CSV table of N, CA and C in Angstrom, one decimal:
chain,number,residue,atom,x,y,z
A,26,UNK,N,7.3,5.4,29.4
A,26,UNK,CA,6.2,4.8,28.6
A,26,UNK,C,6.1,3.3,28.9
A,27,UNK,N,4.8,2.8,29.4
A,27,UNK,CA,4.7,1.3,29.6
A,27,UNK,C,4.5,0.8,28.3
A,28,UNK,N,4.3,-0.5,28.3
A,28,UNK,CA,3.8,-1.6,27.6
A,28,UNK,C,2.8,-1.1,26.9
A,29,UNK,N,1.8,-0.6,27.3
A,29,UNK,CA,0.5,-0.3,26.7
A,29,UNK,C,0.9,0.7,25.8
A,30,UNK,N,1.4,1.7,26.3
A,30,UNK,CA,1.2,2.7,25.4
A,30,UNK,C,2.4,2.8,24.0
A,31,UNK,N,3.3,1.7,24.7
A,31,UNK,CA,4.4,1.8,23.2
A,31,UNK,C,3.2,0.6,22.7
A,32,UNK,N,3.3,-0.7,23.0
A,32,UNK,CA,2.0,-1.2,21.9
A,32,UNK,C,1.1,-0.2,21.1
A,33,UNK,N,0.4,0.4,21.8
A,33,UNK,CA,-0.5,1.7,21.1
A,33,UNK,C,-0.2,1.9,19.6
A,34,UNK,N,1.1,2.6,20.2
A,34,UNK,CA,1.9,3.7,19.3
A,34,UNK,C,2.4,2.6,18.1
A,35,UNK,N,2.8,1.4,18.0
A,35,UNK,CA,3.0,0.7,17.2
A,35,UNK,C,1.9,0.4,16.1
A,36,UNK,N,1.0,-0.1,16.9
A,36,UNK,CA,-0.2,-0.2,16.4
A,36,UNK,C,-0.4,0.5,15.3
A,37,UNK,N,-0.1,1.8,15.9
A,37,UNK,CA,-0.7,3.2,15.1
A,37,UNK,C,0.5,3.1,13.7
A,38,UNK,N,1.4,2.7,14.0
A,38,UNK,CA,2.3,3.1,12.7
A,38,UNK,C,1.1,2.8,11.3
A,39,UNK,N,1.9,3.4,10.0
A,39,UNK,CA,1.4,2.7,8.7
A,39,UNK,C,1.9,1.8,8.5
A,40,UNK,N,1.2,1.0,7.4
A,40,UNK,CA,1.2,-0.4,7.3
A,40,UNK,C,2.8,-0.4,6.9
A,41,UNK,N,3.4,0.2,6.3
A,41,UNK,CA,4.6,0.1,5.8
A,41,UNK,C,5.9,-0.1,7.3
A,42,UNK,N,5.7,1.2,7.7
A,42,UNK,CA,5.9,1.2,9.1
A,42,UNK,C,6.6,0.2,9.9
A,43,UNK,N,4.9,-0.4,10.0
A,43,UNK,CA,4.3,-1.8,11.4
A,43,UNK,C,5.1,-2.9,10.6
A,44,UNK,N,5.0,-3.0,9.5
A,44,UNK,CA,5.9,-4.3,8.4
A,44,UNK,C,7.5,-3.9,9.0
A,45,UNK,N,8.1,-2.7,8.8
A,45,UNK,CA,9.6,-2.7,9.1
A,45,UNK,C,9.7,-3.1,10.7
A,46,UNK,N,9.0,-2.6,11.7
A,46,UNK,CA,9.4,-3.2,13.1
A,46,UNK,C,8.9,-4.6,13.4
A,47,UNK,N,7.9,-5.3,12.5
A,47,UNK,CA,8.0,-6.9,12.5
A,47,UNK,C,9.3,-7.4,11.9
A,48,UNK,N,9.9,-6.9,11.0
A,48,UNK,CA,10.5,-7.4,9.9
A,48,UNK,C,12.0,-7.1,11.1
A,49,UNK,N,12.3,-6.0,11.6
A,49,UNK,CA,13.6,-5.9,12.5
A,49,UNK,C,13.4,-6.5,13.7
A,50,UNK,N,12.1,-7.2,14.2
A,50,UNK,CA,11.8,-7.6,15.7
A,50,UNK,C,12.5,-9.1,15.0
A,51,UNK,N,12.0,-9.4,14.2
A,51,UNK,CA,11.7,-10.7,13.9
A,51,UNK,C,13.4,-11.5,13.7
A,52,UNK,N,14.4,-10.1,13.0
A,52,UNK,CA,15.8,-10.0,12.1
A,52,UNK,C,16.2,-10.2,13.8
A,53,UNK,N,15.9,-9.6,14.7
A,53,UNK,CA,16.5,-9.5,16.5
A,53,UNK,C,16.4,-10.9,17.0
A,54,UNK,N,15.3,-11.6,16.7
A,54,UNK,CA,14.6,-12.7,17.6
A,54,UNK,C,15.5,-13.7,17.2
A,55,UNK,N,15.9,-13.7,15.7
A,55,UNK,CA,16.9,-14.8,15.0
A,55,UNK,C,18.2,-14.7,15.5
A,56,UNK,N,19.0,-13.3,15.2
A,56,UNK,CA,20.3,-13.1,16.1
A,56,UNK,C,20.4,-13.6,17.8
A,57,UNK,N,19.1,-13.2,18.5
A,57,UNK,CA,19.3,-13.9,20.0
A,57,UNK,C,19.0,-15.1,20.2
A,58,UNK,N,18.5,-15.9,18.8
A,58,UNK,CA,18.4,-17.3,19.2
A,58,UNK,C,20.5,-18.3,19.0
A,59,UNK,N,20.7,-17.4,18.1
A,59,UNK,CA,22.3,-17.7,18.1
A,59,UNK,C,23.3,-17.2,19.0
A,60,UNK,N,23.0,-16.2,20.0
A,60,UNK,CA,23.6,-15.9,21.2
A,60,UNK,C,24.2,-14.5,20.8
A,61,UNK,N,23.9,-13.5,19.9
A,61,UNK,CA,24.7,-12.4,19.6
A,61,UNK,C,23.8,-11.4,20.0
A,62,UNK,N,22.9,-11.6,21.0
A,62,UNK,CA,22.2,-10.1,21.4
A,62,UNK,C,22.1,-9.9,23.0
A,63,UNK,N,22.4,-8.9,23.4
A,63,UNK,CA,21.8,-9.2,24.9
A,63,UNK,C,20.5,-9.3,25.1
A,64,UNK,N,20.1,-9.7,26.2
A,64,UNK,CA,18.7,-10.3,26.8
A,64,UNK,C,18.1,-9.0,27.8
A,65,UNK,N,17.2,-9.0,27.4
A,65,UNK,CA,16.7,-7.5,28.0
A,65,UNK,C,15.6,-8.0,28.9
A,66,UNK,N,15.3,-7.4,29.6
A,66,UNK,CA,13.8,-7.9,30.5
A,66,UNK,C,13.0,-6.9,29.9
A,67,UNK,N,11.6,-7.1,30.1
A,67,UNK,CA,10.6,-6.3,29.5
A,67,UNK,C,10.3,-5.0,29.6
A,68,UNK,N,11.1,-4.7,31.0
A,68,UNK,CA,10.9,-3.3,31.2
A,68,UNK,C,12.2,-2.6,30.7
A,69,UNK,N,13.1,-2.8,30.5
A,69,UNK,CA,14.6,-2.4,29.6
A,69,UNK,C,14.0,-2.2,27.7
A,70,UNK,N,13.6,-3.7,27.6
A,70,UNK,CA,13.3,-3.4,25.7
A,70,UNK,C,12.4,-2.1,26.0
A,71,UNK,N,10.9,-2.0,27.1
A,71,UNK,CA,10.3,-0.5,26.6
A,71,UNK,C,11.1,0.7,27.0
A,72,UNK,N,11.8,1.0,28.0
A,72,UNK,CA,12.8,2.0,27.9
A,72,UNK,C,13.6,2.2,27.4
A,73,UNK,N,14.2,1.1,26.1
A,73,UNK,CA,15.2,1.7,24.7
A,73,UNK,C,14.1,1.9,23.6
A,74,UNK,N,12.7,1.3,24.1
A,74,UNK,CA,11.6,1.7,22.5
A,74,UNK,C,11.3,2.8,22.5
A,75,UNK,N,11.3,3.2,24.2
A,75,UNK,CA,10.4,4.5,24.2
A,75,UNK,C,11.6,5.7,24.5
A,76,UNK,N,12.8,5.5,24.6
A,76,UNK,CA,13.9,6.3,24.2
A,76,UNK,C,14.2,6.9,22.2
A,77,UNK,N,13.8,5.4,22.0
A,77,UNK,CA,14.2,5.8,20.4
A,77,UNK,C,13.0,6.5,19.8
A,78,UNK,N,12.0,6.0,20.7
A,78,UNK,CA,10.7,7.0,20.2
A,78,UNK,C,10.7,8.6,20.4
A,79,UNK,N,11.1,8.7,21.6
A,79,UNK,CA,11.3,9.7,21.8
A,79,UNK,C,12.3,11.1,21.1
A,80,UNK,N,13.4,9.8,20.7
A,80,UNK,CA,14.7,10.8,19.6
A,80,UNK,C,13.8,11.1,18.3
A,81,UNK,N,13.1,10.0,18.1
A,81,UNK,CA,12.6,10.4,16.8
A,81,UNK,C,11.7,11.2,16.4
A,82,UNK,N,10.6,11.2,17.8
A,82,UNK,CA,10.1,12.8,17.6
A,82,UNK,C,10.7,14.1,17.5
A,83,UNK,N,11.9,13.8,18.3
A,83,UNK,CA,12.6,15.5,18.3
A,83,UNK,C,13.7,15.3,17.0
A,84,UNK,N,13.3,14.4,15.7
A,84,UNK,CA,13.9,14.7,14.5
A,84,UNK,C,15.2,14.5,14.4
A,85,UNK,N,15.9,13.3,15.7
A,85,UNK,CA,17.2,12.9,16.2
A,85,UNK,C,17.5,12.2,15.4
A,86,UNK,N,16.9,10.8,14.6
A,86,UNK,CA,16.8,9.7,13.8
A,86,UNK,C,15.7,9.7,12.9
A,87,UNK,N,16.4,9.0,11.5
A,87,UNK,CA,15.5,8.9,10.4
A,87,UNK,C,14.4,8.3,11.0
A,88,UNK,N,13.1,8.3,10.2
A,88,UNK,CA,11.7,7.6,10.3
A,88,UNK,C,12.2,6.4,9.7
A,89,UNK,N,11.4,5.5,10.5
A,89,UNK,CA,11.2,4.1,9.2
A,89,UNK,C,11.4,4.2,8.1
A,90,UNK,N,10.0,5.3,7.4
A,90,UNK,CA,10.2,5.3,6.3
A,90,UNK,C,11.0,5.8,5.2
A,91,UNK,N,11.6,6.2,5.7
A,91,UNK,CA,13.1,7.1,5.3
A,91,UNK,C,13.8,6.1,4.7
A,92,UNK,N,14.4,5.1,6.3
A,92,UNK,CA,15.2,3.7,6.3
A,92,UNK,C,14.5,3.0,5.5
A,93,UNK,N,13.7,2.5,5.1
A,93,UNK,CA,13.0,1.6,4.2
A,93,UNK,C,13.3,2.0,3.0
A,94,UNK,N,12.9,3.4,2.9
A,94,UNK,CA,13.2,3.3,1.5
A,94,UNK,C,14.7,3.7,0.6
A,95,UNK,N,15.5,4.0,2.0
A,95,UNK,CA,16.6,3.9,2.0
A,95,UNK,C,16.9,2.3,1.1
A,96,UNK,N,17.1,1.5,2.3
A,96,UNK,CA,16.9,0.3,2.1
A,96,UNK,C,16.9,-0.6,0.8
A,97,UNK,N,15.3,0.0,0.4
A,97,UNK,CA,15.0,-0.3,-1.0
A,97,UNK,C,15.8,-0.3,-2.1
A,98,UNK,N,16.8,1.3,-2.1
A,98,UNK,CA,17.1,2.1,-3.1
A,98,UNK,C,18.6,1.1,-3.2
A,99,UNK,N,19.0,1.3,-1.9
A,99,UNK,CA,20.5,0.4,-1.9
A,99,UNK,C,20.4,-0.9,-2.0
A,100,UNK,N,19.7,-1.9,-1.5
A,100,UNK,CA,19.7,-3.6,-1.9
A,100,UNK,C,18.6,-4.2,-2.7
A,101,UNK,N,17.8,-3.1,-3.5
A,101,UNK,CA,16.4,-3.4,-4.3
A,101,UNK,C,15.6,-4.7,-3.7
A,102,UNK,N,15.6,-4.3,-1.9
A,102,UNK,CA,14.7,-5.1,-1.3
A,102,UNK,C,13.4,-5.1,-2.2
């Protein structure tokens, strides 16, 4: 899956969704500015995006919204 087409697919999430993978991009961006993430090049981040996309169609990992409202229920985000 390139660039384009995981953007796509992001795109397409619901708004609830597209909020959790800003909201975890954003939680990632802060941890690698303190030095606790590895550094991926562009074509590695879309081959673990479009890996986990892929688990999650075949019903491998919760949905977002599962996790969110997971989430919700345990820290009354």
């Amino acid at each position: 899956m390139g660039t384009a087409e995981l953007t796509a697919k992001i795109e397409s999430l619901s708004e609830e969704d597209y909020n959790m993978v800003i909201m975890l991009v954003n939680r990632l961006s802060e941890k690698s500015e303190m030095g606790g993430l590895q550094k991926l090049s562009e074509d590695e981040l879309v081959a673990q995006l479009s890996e986990s996309i892929r688990k999650s169609d075949m019903g491998a990992t919760k949905s977002a919204r599962e996790v969110s409202r997971s989430m919700r229920d345990k820290y009354a985000v």
